[in-house]
Coordinates of C-alpha atoms (C1' of nucleotides) in Angstrom, one line a residue:
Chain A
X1 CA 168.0 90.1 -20.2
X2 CA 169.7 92.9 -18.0
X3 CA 167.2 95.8 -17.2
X4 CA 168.3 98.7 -19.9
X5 CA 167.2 96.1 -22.5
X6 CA 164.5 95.4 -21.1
X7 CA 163.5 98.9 -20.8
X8 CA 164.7 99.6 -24.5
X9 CA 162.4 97.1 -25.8
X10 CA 159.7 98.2 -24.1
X11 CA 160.1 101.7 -24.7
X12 CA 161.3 101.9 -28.3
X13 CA 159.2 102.8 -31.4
X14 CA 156.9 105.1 -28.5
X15 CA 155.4 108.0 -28.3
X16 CA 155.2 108.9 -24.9
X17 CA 156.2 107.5 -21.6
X18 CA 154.4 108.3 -18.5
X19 CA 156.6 108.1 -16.5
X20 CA 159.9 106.7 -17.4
X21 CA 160.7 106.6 -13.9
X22 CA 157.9 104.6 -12.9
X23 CA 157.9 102.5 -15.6
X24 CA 161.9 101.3 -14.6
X25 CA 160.9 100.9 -11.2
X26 CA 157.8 98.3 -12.5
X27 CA 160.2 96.6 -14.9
X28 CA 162.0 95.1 -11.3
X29 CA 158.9 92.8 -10.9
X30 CA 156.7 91.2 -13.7
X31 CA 154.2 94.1 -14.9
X32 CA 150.6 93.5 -16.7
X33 CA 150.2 95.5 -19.1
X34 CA 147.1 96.0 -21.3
X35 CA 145.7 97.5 -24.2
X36 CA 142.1 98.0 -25.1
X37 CA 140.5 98.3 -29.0
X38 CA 136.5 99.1 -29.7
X39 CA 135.4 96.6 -32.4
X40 CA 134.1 99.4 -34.2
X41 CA 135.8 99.7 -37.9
X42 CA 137.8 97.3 -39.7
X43 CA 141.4 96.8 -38.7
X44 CA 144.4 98.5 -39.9
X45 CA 147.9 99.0 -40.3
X46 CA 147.9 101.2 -37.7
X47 CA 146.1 98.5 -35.1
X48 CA 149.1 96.4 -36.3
X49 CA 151.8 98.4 -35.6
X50 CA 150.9 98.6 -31.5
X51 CA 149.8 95.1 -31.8
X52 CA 153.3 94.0 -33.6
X53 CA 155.1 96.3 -29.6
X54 CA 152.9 93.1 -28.1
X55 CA 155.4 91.1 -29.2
X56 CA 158.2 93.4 -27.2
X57 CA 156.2 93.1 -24.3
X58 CA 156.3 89.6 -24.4
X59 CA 159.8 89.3 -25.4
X60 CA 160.8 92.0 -22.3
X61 CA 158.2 89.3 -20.1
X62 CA 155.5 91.2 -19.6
X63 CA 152.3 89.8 -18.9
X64 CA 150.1 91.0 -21.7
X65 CA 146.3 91.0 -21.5
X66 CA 144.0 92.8 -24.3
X67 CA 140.6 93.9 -24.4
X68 CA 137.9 93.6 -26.9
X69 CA 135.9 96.9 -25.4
X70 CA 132.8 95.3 -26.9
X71 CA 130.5 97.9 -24.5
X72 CA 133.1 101.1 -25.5
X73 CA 132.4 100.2 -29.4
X74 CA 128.5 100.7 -28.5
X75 CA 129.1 103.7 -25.7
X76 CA 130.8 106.0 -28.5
X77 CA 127.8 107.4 -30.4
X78 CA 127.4 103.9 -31.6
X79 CA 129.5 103.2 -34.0
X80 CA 128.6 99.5 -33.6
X81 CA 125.1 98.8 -33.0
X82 CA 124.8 96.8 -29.9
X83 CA 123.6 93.9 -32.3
X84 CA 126.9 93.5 -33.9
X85 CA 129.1 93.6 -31.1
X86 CA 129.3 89.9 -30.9
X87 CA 130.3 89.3 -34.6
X88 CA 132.6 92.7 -34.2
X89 CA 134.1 91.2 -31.1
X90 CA 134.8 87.6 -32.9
X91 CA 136.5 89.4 -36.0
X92 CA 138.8 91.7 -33.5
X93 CA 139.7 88.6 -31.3
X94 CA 141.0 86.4 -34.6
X95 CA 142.5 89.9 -36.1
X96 CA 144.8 90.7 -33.5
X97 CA 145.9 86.9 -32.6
X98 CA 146.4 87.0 -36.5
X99 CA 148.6 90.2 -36.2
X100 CA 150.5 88.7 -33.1
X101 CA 151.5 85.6 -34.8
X102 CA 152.5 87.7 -38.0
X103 CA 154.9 90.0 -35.8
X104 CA 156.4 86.2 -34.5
X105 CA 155.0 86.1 -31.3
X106 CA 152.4 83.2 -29.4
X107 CA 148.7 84.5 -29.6
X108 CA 148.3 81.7 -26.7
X109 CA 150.4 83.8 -24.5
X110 CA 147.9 86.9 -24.2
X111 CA 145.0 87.1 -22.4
X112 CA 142.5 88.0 -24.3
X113 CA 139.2 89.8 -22.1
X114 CA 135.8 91.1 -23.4
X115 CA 134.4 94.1 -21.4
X116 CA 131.1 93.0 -21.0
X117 CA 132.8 89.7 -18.8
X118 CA 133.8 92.5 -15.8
X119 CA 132.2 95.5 -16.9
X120 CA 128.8 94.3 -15.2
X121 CA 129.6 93.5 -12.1
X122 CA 127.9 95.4 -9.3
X123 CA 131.3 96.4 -8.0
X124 CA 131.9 97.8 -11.0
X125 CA 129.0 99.3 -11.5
X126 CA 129.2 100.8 -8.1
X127 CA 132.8 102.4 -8.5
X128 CA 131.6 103.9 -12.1
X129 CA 128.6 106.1 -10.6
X130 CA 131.0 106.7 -7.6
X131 CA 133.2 108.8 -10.3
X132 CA 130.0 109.9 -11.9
X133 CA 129.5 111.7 -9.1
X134 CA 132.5 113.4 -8.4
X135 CA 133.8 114.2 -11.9
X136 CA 132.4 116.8 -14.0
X137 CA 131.4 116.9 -17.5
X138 CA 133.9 119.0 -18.8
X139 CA 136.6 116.8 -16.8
X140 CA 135.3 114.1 -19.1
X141 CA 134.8 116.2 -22.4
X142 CA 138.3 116.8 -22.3
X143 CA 139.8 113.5 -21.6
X144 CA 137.9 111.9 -24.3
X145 CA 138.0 114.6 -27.0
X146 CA 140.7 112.6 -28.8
X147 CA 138.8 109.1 -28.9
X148 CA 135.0 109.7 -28.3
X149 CA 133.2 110.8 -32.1
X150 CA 133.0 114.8 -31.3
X151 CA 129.0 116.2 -32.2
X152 CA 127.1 119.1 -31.6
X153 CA 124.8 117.2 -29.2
X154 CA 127.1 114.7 -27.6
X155 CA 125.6 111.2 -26.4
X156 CA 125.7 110.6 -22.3
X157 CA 127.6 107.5 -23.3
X158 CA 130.9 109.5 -24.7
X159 CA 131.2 110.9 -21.4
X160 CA 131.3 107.9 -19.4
X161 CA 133.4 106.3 -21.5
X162 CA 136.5 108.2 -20.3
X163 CA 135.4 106.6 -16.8
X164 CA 134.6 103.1 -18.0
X165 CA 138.1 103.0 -19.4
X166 CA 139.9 104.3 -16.2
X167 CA 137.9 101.8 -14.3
X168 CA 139.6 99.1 -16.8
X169 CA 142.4 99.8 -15.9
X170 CA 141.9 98.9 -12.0
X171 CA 139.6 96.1 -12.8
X172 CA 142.0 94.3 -15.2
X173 CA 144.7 94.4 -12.7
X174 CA 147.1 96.3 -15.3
X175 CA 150.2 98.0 -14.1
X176 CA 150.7 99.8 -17.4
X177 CA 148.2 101.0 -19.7
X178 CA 148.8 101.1 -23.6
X179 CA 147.4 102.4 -26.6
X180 CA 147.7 105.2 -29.2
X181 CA 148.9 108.6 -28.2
X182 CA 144.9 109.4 -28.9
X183 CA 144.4 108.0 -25.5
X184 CA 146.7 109.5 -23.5
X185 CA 143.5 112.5 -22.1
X186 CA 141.8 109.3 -21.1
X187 CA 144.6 108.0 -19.3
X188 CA 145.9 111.2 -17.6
X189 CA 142.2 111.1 -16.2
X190 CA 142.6 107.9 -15.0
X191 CA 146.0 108.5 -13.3
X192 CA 144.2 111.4 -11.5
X193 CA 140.7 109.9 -10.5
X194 CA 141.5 106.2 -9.7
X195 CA 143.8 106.7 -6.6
X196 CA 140.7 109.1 -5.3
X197 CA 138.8 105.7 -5.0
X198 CA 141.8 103.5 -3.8
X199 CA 143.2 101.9 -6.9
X200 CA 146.9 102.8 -8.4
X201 CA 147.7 105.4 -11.0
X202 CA 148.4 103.3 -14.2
X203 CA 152.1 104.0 -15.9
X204 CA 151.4 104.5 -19.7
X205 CA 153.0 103.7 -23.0
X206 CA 151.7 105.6 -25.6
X207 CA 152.0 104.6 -29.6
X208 CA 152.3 107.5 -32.1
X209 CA 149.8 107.5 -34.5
X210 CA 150.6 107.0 -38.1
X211 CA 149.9 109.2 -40.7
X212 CA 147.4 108.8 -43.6
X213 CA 148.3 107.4 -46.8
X214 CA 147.1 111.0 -48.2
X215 CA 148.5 113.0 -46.2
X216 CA 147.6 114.5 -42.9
X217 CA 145.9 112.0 -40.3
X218 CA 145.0 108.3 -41.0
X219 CA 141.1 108.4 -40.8
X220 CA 138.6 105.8 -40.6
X221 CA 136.2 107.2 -42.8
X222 CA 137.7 107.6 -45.7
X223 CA 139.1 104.4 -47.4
X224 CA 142.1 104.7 -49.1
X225 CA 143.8 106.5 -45.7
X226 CA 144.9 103.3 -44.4
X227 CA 145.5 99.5 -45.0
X228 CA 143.7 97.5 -44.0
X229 CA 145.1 93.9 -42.5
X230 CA 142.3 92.3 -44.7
X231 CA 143.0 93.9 -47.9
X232 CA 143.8 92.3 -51.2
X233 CA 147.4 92.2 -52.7
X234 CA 145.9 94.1 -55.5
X235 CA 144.3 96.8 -53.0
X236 CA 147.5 97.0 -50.8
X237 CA 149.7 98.5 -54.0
X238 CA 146.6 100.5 -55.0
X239 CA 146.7 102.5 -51.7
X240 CA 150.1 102.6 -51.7
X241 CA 151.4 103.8 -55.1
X242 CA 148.4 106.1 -54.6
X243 CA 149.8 107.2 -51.3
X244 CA 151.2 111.0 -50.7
X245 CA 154.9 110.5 -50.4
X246 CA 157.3 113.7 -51.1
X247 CA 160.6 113.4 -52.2
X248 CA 163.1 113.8 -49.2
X249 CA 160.3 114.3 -47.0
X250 CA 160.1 112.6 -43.8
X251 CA 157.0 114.8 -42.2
X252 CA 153.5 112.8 -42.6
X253 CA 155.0 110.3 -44.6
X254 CA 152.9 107.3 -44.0
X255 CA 155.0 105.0 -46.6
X256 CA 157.9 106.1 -44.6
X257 CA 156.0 104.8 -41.1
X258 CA 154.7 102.0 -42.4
X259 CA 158.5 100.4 -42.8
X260 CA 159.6 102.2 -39.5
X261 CA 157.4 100.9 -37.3
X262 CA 155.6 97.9 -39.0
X263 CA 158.0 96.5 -41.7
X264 CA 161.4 97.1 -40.3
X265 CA 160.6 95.5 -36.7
X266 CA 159.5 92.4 -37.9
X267 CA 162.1 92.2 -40.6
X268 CA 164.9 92.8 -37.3
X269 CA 162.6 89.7 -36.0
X270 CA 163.7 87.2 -38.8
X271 CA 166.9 89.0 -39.0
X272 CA 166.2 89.7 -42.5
X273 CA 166.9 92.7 -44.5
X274 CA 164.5 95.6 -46.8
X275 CA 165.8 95.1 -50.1
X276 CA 164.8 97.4 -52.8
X277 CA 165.5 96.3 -56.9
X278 CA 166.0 99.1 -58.8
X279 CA 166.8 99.7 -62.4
X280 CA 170.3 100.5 -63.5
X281 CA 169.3 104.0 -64.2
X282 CA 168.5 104.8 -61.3
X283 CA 171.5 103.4 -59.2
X284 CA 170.5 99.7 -59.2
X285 CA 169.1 97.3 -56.2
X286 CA 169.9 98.5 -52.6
X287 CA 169.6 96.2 -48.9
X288 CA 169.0 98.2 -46.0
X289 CA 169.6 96.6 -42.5
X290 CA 167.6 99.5 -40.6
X291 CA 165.4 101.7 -41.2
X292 CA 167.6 104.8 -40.6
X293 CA 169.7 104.1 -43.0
X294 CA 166.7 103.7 -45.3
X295 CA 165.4 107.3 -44.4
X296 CA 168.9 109.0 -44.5
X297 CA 168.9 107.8 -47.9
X298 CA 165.5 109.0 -48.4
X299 CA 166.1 112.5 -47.1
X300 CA 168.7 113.2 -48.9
X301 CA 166.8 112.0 -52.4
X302 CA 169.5 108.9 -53.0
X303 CA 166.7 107.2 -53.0
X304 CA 163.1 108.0 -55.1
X305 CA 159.2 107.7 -54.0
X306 CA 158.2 105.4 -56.8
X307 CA 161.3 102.6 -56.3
X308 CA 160.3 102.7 -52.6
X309 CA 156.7 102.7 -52.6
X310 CA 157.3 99.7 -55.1
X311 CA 159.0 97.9 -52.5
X312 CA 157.5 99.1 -49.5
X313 CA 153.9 97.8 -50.6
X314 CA 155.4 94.3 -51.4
X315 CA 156.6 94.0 -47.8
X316 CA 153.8 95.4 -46.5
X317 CA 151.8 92.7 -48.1
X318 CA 153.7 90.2 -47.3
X319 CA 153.3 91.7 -43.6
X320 CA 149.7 90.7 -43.7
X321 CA 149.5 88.1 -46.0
X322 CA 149.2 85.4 -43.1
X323 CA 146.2 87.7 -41.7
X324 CA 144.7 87.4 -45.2
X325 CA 144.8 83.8 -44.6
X326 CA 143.6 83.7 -41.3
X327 CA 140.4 85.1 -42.9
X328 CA 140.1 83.6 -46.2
X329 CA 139.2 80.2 -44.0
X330 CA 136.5 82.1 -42.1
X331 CA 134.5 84.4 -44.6
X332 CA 132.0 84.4 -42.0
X333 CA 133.9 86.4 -39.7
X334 CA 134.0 89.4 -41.5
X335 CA 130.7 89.3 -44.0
X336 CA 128.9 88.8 -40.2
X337 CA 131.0 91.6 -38.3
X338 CA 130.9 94.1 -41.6
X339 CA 127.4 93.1 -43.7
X340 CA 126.8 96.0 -45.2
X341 CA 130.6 96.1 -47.2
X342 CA 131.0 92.4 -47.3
X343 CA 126.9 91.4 -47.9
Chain B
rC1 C1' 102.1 116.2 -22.2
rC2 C1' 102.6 121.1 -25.1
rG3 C1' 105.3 124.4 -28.5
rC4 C1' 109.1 125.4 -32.1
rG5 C1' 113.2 124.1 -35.6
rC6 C1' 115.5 120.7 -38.9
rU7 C1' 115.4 116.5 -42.8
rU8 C1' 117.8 118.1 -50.4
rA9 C1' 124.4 114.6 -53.9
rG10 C1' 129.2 110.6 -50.1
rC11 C1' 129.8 115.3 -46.5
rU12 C1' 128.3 120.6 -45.2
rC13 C1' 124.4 123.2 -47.0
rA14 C1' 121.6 126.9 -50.5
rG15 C1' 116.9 126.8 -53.1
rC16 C1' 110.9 126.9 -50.2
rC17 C1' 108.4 133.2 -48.4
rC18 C1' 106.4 134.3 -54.2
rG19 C1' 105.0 126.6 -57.6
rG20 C1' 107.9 126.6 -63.8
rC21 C1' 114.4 121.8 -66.4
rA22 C1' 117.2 120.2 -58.6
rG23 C1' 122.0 123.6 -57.3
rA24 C1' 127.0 125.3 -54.7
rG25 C1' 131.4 124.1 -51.9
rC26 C1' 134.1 120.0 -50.4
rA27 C1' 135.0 114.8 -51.5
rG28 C1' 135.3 111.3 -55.6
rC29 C1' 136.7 109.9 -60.8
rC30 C1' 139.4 111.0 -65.6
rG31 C1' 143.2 113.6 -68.2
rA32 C1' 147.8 117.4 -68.4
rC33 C1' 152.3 118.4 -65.7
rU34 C1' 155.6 115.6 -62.8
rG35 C1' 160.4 109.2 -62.8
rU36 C1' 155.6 108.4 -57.1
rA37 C1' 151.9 110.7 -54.7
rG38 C1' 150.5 115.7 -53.6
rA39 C1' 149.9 120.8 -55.3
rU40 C1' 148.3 123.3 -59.8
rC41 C1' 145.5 123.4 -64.3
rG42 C1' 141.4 121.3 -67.6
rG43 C1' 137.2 118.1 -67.7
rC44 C1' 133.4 114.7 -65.6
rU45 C1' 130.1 111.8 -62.5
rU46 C1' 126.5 111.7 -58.4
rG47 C1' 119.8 112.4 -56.1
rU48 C1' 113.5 108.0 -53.1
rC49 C1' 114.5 116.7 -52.4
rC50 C1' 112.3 111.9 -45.2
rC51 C1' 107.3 109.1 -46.2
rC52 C1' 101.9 109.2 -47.5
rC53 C1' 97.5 111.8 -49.2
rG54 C1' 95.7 116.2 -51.4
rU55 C1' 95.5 121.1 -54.4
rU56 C1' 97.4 122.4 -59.4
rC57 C1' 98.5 122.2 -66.5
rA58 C1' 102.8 121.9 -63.2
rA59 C1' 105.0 120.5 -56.2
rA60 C1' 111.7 120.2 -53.1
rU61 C1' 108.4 124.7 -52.8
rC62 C1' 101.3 125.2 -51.2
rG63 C1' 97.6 122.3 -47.7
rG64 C1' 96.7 117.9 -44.4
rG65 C1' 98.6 113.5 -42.0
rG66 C1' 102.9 110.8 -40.3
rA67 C1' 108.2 109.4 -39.2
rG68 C1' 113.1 110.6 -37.5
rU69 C1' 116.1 114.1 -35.0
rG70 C1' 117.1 118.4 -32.0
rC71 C1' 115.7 122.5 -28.8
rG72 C1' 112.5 124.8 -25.4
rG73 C1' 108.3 124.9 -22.1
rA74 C1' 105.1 122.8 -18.7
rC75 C1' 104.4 119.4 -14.6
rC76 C1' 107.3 119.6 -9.7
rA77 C1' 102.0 116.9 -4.6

RNA sequence: CCGCGCUUAGCUCAGCCCGGCAGAGCAGCCGACUGUAGAUCGGCUUGUCCCCCGUUCAAAUCGGGGAGUGCGGACCA
């Protein structure tokens, strides 16, 4: 693979790159790059779609490592009590090697870390109240005011949370650190603080966050925002024939999103294509090879909401069926990690 | 250790002073309008009023005790 393809299929379907300059220059060796997720709430579509890039990464040779951030879950206001990180931890881990292997790529090929196996170390204890003491609160407030839960009397642990993550970063040996667009305050703190204490400035890759299913952000709180990679056939067309969608409207559109950066990518995978079956009346069935043909059609109202929500959710179902799967072995996994929904 | 505030619907809170059928906004649900959803309009649901004891014909409301949470003070040899 010649070096513009590699850097296309690392790149594509981003938000952000930070630097693209640095990035091309790390693309001559053999990067690690890594990408962090608190076990807090269930998993969703929107886990999947930067989950499904790890499959780019691999393809582009990357060495890919992620990070169940069992201690970040707890740090932010905890939003998992420390006594269900374990069972959390275990339901992330099988989730995302799920996800991997639905987007057609080898689970056995990432490396899969828990934070509390290097986040206890006494070297890394000592390097984290070294930046305590020489970063300031508001340094810290800022960086994580996109993740960290947001309260009128914020918990000591949201602020060093923004430093434990940094300190990943160096302690994980990662060249480029990835994650949601969300992240990107933490890791413009870590591209300032960690050459102060003799580690390199991570390159990032950001994801853009998808939009909620009713418009307006995806949020964790309220339940029929997002899919989850767990959810029933029944549940998955539910939340999507539910979902806000306006005609010709491309703009917090999270069917649209779904296709572009979930659906479409693993459909170009198999080499298969989005076909939509649609009565007479309406023009009849239509096959779309990408999804930019799909959304020029959409944009200019050739094709309608309720054909492609139809369709969409059918694709999207089968997109997760084999997580579905993975779980309906292991009940355990999920009634342990999530007792008070699946008690 | 001491003082003060707060705790009421899923969420944000009003009601408490001065006891008399537990409320509002938002969210949610159901209809109407849309070839989807949303918006709009119409309708509807929701409670351990933090807990215990007492006063009273009657307690979210008054008195006593306690819990949780937050803020402040004090201590600083």
């Amino acid at each position: 693979m010649d070096a513009e393809e590699r850097y296309r299929l690392v790149a594509r379907n981003t938000a952000e790159v930070v630097t693209e300059e640095e990035l091309r220059e790390l693309l001559d060796a053999d990067p690690t790059i890594y990408i962090g997720y608190a076990p807090t709430g269930e998993m969703h579509i929107g886990h999947f779609t930067t989950i499904r890039k790890l499959a780019d990464f691999l393809q582009a040779g990357l060495d890919v490592k992620v990070l169940v951030a069992d201690l970040h879950a707890h740090l932010d206001d905890e939003k998992s009590p420390f006594s269900l990180l374990d069972a959390r931890s275990a339901y992330y881990r099988a989730a995302i090697e799920g996800m991997v292997e639905a987007a057609g790529a080898d689970p056995e090929q990432i490396e899969f870390v828990q934070g509390r196996e290097f986040e206890l170390t006494s070297e890394y204890a000592l390097d984290l109240l070294r930046m305590a003491a020489d970063t300031t609160v508001s340094r810290v407030t800022r960086a994580g005011s996109e993740v960290v839960r947001q309260s009128e009397n914020p918990k000591l642990g949201g602020l060093v949370y923004p430093l434990l993550q940094s300190l990943d970063v160096a302690a994980l040996d990662a060249d480029i650190a990835y994650g949601g667009i969300d992240q990107r305050g933490i890791y413009m703190l870590s591209r300032e603080v960690l050459p102060e204490h003799g580690y390199d400035a991570p390159v990032c890759l950001f994801a853009p966050l998808l939009s909620g299913l009713s418009g307006g952000k995806m949020s964790a709180s309220e339940a029929g925002s997002g899919v989850n990679v767990t959810d029933p056939s029944e549940r998955v067309h539910e939340k999507i024939t539910d979902a806000y969608c306006p005609q010709g409207e491309v703009e917090n559109n999270g069917v649209l999103e779904y296709l572009r950066y979930l659906v479409f990518p693993i459909l170009d995978e198999r080499d298969e294509p989005f076909v939509i079956e649609r009565p007479e009346e309406y023009g009849g069935d239509v096959t779309y090879w990408s999804y930019d043909d799909l959304e020029a059609d959409f944009v200019a109202e050739d094709l309608h909401p309720q054909d492609l929500k139809a369709t969409a959710a059918s694709y999207i179902d089968e997109a997760i069926t084999p997580i579905r799967e993975r779980f309906a072995d292991r009940p355990a996994l999920l009634r342990e990690a999530y007792p008070e929904t699946y008690a």
